[in-house]
Coordinates of C-alpha atoms (C1' of nucleotides) in Angstrom, one line a residue:
Chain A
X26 CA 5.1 -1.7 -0.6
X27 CA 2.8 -4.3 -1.3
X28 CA -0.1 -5.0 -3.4
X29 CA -4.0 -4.7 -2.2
X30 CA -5.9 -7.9 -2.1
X31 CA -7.9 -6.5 -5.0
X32 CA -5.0 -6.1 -7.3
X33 CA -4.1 -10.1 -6.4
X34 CA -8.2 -10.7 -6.8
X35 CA -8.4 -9.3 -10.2
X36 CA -5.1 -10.9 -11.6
X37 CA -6.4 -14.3 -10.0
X38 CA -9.8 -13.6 -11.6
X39 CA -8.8 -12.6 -15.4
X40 CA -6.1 -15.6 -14.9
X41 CA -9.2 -17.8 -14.9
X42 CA -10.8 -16.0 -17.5
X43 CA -7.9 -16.5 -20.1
X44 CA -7.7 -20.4 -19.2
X45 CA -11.2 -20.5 -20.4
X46 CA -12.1 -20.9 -24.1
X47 CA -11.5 -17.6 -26.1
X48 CA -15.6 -15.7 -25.9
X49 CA -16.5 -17.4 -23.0
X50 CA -18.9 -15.3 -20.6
X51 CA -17.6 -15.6 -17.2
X52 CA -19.7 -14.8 -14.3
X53 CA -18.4 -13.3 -11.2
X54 CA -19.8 -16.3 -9.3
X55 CA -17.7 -18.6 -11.0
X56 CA -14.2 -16.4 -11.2
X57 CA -14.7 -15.7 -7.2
X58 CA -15.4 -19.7 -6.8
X59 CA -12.6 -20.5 -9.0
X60 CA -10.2 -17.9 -7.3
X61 CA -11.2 -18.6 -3.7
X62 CA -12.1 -14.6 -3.3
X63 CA -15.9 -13.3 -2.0
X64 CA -18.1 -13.0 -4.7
X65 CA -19.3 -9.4 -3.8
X66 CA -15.6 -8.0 -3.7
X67 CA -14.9 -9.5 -6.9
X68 CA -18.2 -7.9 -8.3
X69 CA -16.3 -4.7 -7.7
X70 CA -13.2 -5.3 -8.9
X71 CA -14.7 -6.7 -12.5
X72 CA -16.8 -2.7 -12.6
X73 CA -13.1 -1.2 -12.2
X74 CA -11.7 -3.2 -15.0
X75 CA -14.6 -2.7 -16.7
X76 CA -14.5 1.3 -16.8
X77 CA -11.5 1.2 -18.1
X78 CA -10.8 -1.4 -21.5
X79 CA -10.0 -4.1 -20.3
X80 CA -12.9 -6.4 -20.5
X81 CA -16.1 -5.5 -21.4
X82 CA -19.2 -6.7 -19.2
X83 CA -22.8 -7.8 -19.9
X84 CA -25.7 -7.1 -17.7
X85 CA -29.1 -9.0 -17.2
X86 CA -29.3 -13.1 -17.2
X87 CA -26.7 -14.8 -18.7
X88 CA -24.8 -11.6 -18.4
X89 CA -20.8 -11.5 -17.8
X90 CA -17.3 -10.7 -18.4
X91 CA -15.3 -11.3 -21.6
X92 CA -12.4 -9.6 -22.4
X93 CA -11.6 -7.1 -24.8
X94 CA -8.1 -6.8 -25.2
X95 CA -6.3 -10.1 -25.7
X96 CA -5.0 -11.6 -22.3
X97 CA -1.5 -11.5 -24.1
X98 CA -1.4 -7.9 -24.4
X99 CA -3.0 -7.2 -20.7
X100 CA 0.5 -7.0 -18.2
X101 CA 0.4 -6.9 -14.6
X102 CA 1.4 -3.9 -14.5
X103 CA -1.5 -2.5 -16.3
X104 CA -3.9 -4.6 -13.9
X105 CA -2.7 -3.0 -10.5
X106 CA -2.6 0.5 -11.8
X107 CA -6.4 0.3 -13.1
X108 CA -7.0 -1.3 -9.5
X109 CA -4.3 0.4 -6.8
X110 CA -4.0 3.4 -9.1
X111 CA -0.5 4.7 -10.3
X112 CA 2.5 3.1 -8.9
X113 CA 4.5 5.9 -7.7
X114 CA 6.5 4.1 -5.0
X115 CA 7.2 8.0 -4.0
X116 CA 4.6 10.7 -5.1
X117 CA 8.3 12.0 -5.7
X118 CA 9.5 10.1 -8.4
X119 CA 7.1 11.2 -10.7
X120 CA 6.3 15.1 -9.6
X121 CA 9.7 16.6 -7.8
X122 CA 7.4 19.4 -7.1
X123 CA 5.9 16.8 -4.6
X124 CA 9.1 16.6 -3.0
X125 CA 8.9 18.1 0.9
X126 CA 12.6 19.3 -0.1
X127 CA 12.2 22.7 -1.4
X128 CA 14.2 23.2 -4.6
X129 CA 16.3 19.8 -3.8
X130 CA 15.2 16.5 -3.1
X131 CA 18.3 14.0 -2.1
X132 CA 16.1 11.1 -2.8
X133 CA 14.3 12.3 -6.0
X134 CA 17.0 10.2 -8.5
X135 CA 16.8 7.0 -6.6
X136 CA 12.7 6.8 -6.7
X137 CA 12.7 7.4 -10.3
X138 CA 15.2 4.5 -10.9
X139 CA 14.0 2.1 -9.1
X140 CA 10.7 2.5 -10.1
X141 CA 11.7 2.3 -13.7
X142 CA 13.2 -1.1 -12.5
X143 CA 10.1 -2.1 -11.3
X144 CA 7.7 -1.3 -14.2
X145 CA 9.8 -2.9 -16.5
X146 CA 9.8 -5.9 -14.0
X147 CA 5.7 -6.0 -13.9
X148 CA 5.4 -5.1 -17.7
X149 CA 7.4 -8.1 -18.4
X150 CA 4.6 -10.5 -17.5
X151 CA 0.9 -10.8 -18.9
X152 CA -2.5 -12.7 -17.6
X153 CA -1.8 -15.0 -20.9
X154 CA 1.4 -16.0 -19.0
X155 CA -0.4 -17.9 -16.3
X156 CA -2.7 -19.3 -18.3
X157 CA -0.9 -21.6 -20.3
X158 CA -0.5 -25.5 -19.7
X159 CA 2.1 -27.0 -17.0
X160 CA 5.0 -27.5 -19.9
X161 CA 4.6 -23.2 -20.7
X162 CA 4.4 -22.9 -16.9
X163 CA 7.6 -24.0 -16.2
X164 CA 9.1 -21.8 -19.4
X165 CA 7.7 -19.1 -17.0
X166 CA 9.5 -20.5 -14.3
X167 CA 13.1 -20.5 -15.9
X168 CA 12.4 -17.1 -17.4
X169 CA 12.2 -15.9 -13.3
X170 CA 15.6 -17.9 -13.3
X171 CA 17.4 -15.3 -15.4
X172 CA 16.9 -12.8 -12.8
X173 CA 18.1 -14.5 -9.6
Chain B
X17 CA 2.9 -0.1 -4.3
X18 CA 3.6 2.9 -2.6
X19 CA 6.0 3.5 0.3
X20 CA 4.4 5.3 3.1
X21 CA 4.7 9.0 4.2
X22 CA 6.7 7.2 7.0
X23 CA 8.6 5.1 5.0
X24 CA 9.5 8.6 3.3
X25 CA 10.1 10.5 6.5
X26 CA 12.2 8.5 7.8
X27 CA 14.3 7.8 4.5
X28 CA 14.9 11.9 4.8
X29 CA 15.4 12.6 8.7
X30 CA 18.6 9.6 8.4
X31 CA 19.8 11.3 5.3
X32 CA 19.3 14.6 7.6
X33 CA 21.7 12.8 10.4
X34 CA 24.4 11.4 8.0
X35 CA 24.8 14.9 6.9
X36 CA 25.7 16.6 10.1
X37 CA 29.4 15.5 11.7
X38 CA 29.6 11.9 12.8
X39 CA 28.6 11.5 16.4
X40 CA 26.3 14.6 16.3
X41 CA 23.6 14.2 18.8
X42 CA 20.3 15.3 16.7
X43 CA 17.2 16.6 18.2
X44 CA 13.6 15.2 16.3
X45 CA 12.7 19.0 16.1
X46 CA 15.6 19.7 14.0
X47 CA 15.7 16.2 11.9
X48 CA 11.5 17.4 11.2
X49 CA 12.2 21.6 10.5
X50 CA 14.7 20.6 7.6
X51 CA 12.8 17.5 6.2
X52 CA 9.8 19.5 6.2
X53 CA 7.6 17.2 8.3
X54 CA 5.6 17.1 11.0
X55 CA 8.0 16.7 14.6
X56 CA 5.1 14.8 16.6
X57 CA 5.0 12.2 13.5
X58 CA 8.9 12.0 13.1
X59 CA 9.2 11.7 16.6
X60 CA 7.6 8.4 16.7
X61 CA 9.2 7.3 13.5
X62 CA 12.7 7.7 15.5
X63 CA 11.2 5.8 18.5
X64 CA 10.7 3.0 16.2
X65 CA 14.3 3.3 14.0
X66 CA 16.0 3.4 17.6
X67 CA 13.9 0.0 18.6
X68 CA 15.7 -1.4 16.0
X69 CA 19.6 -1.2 16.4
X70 CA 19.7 1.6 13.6
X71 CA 20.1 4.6 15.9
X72 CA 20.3 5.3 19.5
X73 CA 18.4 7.5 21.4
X74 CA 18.8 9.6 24.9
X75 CA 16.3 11.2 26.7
X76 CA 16.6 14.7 28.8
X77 CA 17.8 17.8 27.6
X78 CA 20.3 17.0 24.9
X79 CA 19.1 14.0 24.6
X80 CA 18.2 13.1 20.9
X81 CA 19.5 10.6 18.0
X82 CA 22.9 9.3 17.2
X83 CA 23.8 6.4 14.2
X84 CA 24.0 3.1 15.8
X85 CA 25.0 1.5 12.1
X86 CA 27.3 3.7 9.7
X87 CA 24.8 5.3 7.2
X88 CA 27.2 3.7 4.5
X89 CA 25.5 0.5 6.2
X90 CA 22.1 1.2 6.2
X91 CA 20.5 0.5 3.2
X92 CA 16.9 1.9 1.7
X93 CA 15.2 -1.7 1.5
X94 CA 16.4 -1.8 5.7
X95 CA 14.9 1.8 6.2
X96 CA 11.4 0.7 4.5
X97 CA 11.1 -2.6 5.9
X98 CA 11.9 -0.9 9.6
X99 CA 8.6 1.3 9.3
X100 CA 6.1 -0.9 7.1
X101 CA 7.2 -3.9 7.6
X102 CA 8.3 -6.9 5.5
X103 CA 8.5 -6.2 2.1
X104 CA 6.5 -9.0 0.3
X105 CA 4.6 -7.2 -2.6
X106 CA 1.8 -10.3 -2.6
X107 CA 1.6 -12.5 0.6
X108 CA 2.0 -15.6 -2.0
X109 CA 5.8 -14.3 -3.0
X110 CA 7.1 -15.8 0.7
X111 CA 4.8 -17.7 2.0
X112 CA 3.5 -20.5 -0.8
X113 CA 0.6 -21.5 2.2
X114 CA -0.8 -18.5 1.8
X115 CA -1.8 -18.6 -2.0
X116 CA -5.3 -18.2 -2.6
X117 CA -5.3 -21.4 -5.3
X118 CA -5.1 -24.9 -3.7
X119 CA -2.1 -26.5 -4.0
X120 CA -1.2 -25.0 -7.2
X121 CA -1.0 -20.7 -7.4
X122 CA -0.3 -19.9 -11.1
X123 CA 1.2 -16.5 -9.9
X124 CA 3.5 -17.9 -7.4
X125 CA 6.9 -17.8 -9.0
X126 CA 6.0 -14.1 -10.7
X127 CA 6.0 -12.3 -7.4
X128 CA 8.7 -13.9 -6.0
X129 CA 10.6 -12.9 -9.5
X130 CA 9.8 -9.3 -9.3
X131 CA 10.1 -9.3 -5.9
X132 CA 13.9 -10.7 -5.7
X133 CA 14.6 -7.2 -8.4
X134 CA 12.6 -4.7 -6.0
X135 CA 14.6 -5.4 -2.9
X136 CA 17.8 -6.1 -4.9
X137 CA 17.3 -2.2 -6.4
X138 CA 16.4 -0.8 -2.7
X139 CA 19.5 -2.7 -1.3
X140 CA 21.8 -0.5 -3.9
X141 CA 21.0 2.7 -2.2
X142 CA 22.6 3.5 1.3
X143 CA 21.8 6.3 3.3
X144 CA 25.1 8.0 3.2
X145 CA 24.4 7.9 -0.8
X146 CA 22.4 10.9 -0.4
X147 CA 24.8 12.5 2.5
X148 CA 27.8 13.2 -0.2
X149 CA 28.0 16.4 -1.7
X150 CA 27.1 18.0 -4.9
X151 CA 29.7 16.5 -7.1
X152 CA 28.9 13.2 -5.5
X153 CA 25.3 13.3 -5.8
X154 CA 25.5 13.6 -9.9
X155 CA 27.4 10.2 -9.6
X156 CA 24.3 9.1 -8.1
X157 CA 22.5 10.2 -11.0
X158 CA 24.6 9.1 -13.3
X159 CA 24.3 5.2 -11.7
X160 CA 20.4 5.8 -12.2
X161 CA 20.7 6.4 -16.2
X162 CA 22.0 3.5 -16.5
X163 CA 19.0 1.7 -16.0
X164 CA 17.0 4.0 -18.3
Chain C
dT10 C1' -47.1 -9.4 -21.8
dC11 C1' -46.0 -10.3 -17.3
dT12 C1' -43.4 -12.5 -13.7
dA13 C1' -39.4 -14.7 -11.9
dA14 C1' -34.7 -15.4 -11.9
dA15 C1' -30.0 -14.4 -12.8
dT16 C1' -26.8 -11.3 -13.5
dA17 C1' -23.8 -6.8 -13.1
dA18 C1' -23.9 -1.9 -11.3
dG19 C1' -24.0 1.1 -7.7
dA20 C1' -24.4 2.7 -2.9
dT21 C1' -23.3 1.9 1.7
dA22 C1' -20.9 0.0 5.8
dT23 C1' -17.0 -1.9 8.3
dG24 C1' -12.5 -2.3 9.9
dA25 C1' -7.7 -1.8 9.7
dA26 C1' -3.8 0.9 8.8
dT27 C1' -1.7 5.3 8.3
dT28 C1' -1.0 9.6 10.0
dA29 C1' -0.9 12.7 13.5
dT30 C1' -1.3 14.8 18.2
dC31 C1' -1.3 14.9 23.1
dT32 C1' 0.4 13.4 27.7
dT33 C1' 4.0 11.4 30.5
dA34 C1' 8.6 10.2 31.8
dT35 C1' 13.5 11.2 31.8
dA36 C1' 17.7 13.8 32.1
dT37 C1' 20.3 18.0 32.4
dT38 C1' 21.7 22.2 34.3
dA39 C1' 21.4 26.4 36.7
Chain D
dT8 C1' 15.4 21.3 43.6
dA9 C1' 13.0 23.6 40.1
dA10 C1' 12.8 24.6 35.4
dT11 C1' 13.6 23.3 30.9
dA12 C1' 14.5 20.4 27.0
dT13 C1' 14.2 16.2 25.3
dA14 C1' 12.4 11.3 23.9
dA15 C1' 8.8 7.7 25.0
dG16 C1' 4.4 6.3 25.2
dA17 C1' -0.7 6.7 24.8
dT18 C1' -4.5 8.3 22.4
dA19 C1' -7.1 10.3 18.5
dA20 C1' -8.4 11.4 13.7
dT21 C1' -8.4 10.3 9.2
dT22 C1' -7.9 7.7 5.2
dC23 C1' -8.0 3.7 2.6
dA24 C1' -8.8 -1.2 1.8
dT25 C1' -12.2 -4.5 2.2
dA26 C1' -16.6 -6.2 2.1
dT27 C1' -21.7 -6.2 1.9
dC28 C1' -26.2 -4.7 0.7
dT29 C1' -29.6 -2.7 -2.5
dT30 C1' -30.9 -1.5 -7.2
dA31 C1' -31.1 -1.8 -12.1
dT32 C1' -30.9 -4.7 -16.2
dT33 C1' -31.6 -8.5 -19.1
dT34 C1' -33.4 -13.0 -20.3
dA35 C1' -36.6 -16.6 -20.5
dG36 C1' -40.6 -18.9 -19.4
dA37 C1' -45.7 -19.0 -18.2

DNA sequence: TCTAAATAAGATATGAATTATCTTATATTA
DNA sequence: TAATATAAGATAATTCATATCTTATTTAGA
């Protein structure tokens, strides 16, 4: 019910890649310094990201990351299924064959509504979010308010 | 993101119990042959649920599982956090120490966000919700398009 | 053009957690 | 008291998360 370290890692990491100026080439060395995550792992996690859209990445000296959709339009959501893979919550909520019930699972309502609850709940926030200055980081904070 | 297979068999072998008369005495061997799981895993699931004051168990010949807590009591978010543990979705949503940034984690006040709506949704569904019969599971149904 | 250096990509290894099974202890009843 | 039915506890196997190591690619300088 929780999220891997790589799914925090590559949040943390494209976090750091939005505060920079828009184009800049970032270098896994410097998004694992700036993140406080080893260097190889992150190395990893930026190939995922790169296979699918997300950013794109340059080999060789002076190689990197960029991105290559806008930070605003990257949620978190999208981030932890390209590193976790699909959130299910219950391989039944999305295939009912899946369900060990045969012909009726009790359960099968409740997993698809809650995990409705939380998609909408991690498609509500993108990397651009947390890379704003301290004035737009407490409009995120208030925004968490509504919820509570 | 997922719950795990025990998480899952243990959601289904209470829902099992709160089926049967109150006060039923029920063997793992039955709770596992109409869940559809395996006995020698549910059976340690159960040891666990009885460690916690959920159910209690007797050994010997009919011995087996009794509620401890009226199903109508025991909610989902209970069940999960029984068999994996504490529900945190990122270590940084409780314990603000364990950030990875220095003093100042950008995604701090996210996780603790989405968090708070996760357990809220999982605290909405009680065992006996899945107990009731036909008639009563479409209400069930019903309370899940509302969020659609 | 060749060599060295800096980078990401890809392959491999480690370790922990999940999942499952096997053995032992306990209680009942005939 | 012996046999049986049950849960408890110990152990094993497998999978997945995490991490590291090796290779390929690109650039720049001699």
């Amino acid at each position: 019910m929780n999220i891997s370290r790589a799914s925090d890692y590559a949040i943390r990491g494209l976090v750091y890649m939005a505060k920079q100026p828009a184009g800049t080439v970032c270098f896994v060395k410097d998004i694992a310094k700036n993140t406080n995550s080893p260097a190889s792992f992150m190395s990893k996690i930026f190939q995922t990201l790169a296979k699918s859209a997300i950013v794109n990445s340059f080999t060789g000296t002076k190689g990197g990351f960029t991105f290559n959709i806008q930070p605003e339009n990257i949620t978190i959501k999208q981030v932890i299924e390209i590193i976790d893979g699909p959130i299910l919550l219950n391989r039944c909520a999305v295939n009912k064959s899946a369900c060990n019930e045969i012909g009726n699972c009790d359960v099968h309502y409740m997993w698809v509504d809650i995990r409705k609850i939380l998609i909408k709940a991690l498609n509500s926030y993108s990397i651009a979010d947390f890379a704003k200055d301290k004035k737009n980081s407490k409009e995120v904070l208030s925004q968490s308010m509504q919820y509570s």
